[in-house]
Short mmCIF file of C-alpha atoms and ligand atoms in Angstrom, two decimals:
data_model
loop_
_atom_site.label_atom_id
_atom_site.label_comp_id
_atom_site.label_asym_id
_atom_site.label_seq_id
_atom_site.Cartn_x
_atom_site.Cartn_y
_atom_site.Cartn_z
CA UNK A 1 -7.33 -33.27 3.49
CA UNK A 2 -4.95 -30.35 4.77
CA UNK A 3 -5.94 -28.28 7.38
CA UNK A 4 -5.93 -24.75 6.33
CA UNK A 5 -5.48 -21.43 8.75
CA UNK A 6 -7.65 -18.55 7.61
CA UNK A 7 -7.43 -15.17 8.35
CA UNK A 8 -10.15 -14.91 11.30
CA UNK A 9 -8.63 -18.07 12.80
CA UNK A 10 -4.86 -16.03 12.40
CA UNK A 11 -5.92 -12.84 13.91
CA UNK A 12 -7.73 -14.42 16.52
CA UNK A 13 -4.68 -16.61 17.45
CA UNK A 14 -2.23 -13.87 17.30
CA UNK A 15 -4.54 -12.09 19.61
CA UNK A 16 -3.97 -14.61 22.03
CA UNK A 17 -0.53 -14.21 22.36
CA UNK A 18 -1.46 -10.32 23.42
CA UNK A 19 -3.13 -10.89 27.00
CA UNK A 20 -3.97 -7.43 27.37
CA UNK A 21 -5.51 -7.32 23.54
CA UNK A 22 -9.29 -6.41 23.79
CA UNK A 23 -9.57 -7.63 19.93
CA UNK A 24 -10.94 -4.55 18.85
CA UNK A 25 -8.16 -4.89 15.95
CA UNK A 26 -9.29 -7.98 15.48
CA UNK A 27 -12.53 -7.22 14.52
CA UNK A 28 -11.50 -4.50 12.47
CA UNK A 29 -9.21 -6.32 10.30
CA UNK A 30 -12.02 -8.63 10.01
CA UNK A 31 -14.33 -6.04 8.77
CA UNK A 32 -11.39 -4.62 5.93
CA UNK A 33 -11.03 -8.62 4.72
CA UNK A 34 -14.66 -7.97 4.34
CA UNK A 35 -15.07 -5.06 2.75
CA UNK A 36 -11.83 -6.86 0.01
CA UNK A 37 -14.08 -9.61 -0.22
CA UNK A 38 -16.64 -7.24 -1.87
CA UNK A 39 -14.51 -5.14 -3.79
CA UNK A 40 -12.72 -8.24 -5.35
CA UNK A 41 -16.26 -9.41 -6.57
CA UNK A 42 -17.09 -5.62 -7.73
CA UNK A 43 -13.86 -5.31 -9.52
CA UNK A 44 -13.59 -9.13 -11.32
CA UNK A 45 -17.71 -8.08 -12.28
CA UNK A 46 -16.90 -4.62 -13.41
CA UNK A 47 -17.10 -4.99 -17.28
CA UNK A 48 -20.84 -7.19 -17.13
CA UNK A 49 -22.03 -4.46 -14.71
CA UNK A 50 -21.10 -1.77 -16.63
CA UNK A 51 -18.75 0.34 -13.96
CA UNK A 52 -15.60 -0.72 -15.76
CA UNK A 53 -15.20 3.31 -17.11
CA UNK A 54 -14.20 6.94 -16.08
CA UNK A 55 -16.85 8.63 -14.12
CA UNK A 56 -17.29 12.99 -14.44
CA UNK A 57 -15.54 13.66 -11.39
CA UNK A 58 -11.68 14.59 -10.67
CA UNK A 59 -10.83 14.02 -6.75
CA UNK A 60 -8.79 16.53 -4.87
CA UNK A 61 -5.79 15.49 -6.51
CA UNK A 62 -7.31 16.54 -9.70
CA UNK A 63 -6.86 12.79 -10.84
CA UNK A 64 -10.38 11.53 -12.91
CA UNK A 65 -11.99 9.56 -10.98
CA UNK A 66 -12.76 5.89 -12.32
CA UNK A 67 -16.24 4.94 -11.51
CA UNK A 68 -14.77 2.23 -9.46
CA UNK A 69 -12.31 4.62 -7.83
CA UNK A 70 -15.75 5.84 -6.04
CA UNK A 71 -17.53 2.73 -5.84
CA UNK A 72 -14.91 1.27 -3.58
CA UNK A 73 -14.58 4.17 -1.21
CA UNK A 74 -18.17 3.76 -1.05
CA UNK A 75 -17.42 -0.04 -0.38
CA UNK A 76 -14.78 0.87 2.17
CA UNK A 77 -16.29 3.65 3.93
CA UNK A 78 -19.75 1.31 4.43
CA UNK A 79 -18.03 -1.69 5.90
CA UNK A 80 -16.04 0.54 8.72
CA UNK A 81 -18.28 3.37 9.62
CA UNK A 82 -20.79 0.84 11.94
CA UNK A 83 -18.78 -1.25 13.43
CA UNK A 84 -17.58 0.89 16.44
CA UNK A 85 -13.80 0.59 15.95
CA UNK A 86 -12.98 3.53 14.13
CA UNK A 87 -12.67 7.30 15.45
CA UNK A 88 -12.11 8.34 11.66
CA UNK A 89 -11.37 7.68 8.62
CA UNK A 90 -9.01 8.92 6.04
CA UNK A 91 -9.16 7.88 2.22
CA UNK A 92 -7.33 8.97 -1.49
CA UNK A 93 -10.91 9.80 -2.76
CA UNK A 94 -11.87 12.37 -0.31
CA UNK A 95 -10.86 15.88 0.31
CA UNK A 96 -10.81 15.68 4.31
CA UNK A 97 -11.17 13.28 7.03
CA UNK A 98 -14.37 11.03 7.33
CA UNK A 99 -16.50 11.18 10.28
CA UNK A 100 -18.09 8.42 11.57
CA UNK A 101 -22.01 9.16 11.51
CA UNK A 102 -23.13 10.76 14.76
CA UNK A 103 -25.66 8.09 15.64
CA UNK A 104 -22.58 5.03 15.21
CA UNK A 105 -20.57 4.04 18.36
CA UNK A 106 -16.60 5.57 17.69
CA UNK A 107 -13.55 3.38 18.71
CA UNK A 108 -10.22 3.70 19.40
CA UNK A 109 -8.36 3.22 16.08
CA UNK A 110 -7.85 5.47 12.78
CA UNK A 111 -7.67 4.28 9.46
CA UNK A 112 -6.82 5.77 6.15
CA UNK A 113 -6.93 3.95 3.09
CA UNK A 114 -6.51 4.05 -1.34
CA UNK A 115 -9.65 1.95 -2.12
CA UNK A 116 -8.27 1.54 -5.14
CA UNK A 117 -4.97 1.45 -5.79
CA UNK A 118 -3.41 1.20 -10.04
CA UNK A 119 -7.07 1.83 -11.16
CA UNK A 120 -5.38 3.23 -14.54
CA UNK A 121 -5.33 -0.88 -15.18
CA UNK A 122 -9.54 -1.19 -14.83
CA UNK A 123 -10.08 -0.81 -18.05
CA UNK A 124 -6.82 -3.13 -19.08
CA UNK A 125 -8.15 -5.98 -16.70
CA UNK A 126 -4.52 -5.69 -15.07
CA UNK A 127 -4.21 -6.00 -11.03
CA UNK A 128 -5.56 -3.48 -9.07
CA UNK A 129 -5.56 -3.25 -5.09
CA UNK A 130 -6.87 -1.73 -1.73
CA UNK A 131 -3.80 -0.49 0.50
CA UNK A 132 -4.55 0.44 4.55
CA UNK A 133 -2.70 2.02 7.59
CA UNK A 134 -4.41 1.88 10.66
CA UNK A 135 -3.00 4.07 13.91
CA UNK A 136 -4.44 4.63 17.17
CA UNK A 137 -6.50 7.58 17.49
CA UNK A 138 -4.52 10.09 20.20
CA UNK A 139 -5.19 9.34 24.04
CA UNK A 140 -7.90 11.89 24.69
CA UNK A 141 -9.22 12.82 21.50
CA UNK A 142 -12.97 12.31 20.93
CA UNK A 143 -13.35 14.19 17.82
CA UNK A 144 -10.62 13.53 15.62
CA UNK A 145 -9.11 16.24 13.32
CA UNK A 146 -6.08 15.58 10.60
CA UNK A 147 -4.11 16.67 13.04
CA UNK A 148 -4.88 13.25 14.81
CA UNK A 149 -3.75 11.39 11.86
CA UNK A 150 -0.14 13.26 11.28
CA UNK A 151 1.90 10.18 13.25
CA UNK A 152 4.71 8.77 11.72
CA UNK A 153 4.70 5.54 9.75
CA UNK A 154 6.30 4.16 13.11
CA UNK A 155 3.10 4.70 14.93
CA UNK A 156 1.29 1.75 12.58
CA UNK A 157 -0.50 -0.85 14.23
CA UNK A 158 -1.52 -2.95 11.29
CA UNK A 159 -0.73 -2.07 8.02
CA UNK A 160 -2.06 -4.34 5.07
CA UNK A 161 -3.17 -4.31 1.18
CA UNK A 162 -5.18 -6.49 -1.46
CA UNK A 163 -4.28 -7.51 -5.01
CA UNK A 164 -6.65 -8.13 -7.32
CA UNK A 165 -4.96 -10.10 -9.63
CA UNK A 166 -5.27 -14.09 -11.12
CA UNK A 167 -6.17 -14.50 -7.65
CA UNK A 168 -7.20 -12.19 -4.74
CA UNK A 169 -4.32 -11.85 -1.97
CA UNK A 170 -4.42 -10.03 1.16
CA UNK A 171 -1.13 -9.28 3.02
CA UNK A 172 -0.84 -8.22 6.55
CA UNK A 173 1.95 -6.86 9.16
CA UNK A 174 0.87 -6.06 13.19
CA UNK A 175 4.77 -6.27 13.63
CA UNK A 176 5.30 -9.43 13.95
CA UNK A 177 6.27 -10.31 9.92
CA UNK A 178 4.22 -10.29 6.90
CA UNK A 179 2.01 -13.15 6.01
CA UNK A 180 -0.09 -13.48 2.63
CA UNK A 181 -3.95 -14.87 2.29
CA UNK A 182 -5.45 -15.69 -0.89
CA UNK A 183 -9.26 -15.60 -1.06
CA UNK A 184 -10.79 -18.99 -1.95
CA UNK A 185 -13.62 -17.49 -3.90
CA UNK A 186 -15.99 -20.72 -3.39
CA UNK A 187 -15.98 -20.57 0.27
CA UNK A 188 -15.26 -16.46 0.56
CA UNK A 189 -12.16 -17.07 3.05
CA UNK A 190 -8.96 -15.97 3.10
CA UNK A 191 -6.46 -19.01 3.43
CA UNK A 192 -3.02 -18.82 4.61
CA UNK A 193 -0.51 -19.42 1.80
CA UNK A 194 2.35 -17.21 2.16
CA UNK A 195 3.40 -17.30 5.81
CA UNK A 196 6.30 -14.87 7.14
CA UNK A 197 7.30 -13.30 3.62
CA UNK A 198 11.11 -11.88 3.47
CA UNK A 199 12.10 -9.86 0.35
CA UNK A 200 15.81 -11.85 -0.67
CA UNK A 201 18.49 -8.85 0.24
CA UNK A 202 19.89 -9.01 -3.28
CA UNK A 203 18.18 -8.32 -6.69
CA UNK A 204 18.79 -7.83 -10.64
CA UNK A 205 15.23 -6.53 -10.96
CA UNK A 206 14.61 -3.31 -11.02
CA UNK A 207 10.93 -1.35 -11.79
CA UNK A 208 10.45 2.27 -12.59
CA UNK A 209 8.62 4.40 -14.70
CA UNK A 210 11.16 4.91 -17.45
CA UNK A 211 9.37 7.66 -19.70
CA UNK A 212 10.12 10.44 -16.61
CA UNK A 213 13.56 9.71 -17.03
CA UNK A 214 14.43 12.84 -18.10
CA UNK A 215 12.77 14.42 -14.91
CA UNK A 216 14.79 12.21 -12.16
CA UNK A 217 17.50 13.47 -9.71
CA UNK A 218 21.44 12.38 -10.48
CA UNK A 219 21.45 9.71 -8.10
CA UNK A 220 18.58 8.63 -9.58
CA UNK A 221 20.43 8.57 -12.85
CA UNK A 222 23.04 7.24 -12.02
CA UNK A 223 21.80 3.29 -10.50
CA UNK A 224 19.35 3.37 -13.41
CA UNK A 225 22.00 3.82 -15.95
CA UNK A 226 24.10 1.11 -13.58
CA UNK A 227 21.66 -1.79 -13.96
CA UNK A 228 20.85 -1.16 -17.67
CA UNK A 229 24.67 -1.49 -18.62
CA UNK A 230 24.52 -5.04 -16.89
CA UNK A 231 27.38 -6.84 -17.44
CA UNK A 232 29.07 -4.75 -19.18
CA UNK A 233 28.84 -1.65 -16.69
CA UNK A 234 30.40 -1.24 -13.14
CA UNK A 235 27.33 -3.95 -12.10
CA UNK A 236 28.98 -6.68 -13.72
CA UNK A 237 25.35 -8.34 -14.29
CA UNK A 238 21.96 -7.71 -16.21
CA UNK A 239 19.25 -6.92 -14.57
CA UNK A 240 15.66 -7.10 -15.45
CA UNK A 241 13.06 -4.36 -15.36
CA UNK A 242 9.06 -4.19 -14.89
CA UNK A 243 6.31 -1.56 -14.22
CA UNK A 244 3.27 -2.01 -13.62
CA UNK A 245 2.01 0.99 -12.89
CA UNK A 246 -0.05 -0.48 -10.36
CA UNK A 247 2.16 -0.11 -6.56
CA UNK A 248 0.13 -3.07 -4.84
CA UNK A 249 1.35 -5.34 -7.79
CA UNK A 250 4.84 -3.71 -7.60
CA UNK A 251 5.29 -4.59 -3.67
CA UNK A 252 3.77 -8.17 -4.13
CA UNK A 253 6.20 -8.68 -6.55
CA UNK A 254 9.42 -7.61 -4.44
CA UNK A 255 8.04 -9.51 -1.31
CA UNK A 256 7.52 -12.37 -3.66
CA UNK A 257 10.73 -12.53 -5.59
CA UNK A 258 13.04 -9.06 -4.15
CA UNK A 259 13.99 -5.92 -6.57
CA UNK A 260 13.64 -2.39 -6.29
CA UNK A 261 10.36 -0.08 -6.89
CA UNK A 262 10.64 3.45 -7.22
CA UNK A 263 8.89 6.25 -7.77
CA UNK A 264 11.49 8.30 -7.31
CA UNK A 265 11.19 12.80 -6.73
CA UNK A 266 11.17 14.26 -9.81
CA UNK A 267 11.07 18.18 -11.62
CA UNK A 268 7.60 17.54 -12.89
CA UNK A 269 5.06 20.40 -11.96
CA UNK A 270 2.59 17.85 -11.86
CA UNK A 271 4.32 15.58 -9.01
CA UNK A 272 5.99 18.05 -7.00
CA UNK A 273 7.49 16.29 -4.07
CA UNK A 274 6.88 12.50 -5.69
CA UNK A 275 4.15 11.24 -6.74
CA UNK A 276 2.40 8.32 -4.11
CA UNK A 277 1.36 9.69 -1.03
CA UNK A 278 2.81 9.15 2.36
CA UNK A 279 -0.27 8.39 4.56
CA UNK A 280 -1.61 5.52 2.51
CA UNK A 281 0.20 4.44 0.07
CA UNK A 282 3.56 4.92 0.95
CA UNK A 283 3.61 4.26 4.61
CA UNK A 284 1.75 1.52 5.16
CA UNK A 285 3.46 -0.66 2.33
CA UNK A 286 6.90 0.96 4.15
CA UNK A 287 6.26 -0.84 7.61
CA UNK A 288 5.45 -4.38 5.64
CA UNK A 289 8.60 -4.11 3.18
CA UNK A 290 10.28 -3.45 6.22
CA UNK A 291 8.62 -6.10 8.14
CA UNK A 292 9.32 -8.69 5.50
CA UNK A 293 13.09 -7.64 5.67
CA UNK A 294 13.54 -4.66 3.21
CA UNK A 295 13.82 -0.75 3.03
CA UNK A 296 11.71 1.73 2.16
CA UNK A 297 12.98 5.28 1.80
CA UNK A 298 12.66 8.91 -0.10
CA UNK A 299 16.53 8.32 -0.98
CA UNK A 300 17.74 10.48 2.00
CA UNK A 301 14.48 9.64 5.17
CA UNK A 302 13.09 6.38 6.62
CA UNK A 303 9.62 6.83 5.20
CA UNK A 304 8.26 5.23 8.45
CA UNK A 305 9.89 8.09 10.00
CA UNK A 306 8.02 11.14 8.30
CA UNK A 307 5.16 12.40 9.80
CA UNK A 308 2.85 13.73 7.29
CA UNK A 309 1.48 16.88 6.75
CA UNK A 310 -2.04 16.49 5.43
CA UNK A 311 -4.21 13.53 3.66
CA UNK A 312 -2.51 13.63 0.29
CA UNK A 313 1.08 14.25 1.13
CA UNK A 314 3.21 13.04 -1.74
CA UNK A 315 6.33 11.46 -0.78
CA UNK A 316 8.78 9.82 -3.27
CA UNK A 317 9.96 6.11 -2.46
CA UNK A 318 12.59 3.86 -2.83
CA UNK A 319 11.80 0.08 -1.60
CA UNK A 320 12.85 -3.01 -1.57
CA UNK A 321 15.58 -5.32 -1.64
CA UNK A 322 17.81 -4.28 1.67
CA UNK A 323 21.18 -4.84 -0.67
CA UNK A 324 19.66 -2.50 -3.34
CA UNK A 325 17.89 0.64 -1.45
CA UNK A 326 21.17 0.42 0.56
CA UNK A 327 23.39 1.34 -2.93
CA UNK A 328 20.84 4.03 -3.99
CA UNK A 329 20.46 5.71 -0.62
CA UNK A 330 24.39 6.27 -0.76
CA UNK A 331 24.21 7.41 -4.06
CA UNK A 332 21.98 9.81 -2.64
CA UNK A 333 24.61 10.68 0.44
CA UNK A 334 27.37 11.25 -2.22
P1 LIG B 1 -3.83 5.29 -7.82
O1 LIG B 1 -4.43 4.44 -8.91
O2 LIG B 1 -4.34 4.93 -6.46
O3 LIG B 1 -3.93 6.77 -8.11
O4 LIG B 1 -2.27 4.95 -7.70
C1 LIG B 1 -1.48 4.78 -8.85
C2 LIG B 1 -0.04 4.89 -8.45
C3 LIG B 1 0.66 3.60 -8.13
O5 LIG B 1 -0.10 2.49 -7.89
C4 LIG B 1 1.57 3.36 -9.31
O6 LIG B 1 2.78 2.84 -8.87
C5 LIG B 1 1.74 4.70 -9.93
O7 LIG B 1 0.65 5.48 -9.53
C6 LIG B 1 1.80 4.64 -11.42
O8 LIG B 1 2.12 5.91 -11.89
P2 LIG B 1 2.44 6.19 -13.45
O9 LIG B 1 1.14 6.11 -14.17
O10 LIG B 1 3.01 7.59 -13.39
O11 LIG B 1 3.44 5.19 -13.92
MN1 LIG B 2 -2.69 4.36 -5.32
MN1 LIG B 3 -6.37 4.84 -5.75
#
């Protein structure tokens, strides 16, 4: 029989290499593989329990809320606000920070997480995903503000999402690589399968939302246009293109196989500035493409660089393989 690490058994191990490590992160990545575990089961049950639908509410982005969109903040928010290693929380769903109840021990870390991200697939029963950033809450600071969770992507200490796909995967990054998990659903683990990820440098894949075209900047444009005249454009080879629509899917896919994802800035009223936002969506899967060997950027900033400037910053991004987001980062320059 092979022996097989799981993720407590990881984290605990990894731990172990920090002396000074009190394994309060640890036990908080612990408690987010739990609070997957639950969602997974939520989202793969959805249709028989009847909360595969939209619910009557819009959240602050002015985005209708899928029932499930609020059922797994609910999930999310439950499984951290006990357990005494959290100062706040952040999440897509909600307007401003999240206390931690008055009567629960606080801790030293912040989180801010998309419960769920690509839920425009529920109802297609295509993946879907949970994305996280957690960041030390500021030396000092008992009662955290937003202003305690504007750090740069840099700041990270863990970064991390789930896929709910044909299986459930977690992937992680504390800085020291990416590794992937996939959740054996009989035993309710999460096994080690995809050790120390790297995105391949080069690429002919290539995944964008095509129908805002019309809406993108030149640069933009122009290494579109590039890749879809393959071989017989200055590219000299086809490429192959995919969307999703679902980011978590998007980002397992280039860590999995390399090419480009972008959701790039556009003129649209309705995504002024880009469209994914910076403190949990874009950041956190910035520090693991970058981890795994990759680049994520606007087209002209590091993303881990940017410090944001409230909850639901949009940011546009450009990630992927290094070869690739090098090319359209200098189209950018020119
Ligand atoms: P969310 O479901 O959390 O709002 O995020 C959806 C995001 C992202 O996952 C995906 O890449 C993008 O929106 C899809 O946007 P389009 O529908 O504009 O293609
Ligand atoms: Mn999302
Ligand atoms: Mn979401």
């Amino acid at each position: 029989m092979n022996s097989h690490t799981n993720l407590t058994q990881f984290i605990i191990e990894q731990q172990r290499t920090k002396p000074q490590s009190t394994g309060d992160l640890s036990a908080l990545i612990n408690d987010i593989a739990s609070a997957c575990k639950k969602i997974s089961h939520l989202v793969n049950r959805s249709g028989i329990i009847g909360i595969g639908g939209a619910s009557e509410s819009e959240n602050v982005q002015g985005e209708v809320q899928k029932e499930l969109d609020i059922i797994t903040n609910d999930v999310m928010v439950e499984h951290l606000n006990w357990t005494g290693h959290l100062a706040a929380m952040a999440s897509e769903e909600i307007e401003d920070i999240i206390q931690i109840p008055e009567q629960q021990p606080k801790g030293k870390y912040l989180i801010s997480f998309d419960p769920l991200d690509g839920s425009s697939n529920i109802d297609i029963n295509l993946s879907v995903g949970t994305i996280f950033s957690i960041l030390k809450c500021p030396e000092g600071v008992t009662e955290p503000t937003v202003e305690a969770f504007k750090q740069p992507g840099t700041e990270q200490v863990c970064a991390g999402f789930c896929v709910y796909g044909p299986t459930t995967m977690m992937i992680i990054t504390t800085g020291n690589g990416v590794d992937g998990f996939t959740l054996d659903q009989d035993v309710g683990e999460f096994i080690l399968t995809h050790p120390q990820m790297t995105i391949p440098e080069d690429t002919a894949e290539f995944a964008i939302n095509m129908s805002n075209q019309r809406f993108w900047e030149p640069p933009v444009q122009r290494y579109i246009d590039e890749c879809i005249n393959g071989v017989d454009g200055v590219r000299e080879k086809d490429f192959n293109m995919r969307w999703v629509a679902s980011m978590v899917a998007e980002v397992y896919r280039v860590l999995t196989r390399g090419g480009v994802f972008l959701y790039p800035l556009d003129n649209k009223p309705s995504t002024n500035g880009g469209k994914l936002r910076l403190m949990y969506e874009a950041s956190p899967m910035s520090f693991i493409v970058e981890q795994a060997g990759g680049i994520s950027s606007t087209g002209r900033d590091r993303i881990m660089e940017l410090t944001p400037e409230g909850v639901h910053q949009r940011v546009p991004v450009i990630l992927g393989s290094k070869n690739e987001v090098e090319r359209i980062i200098s189209y950018h320059q020119k």
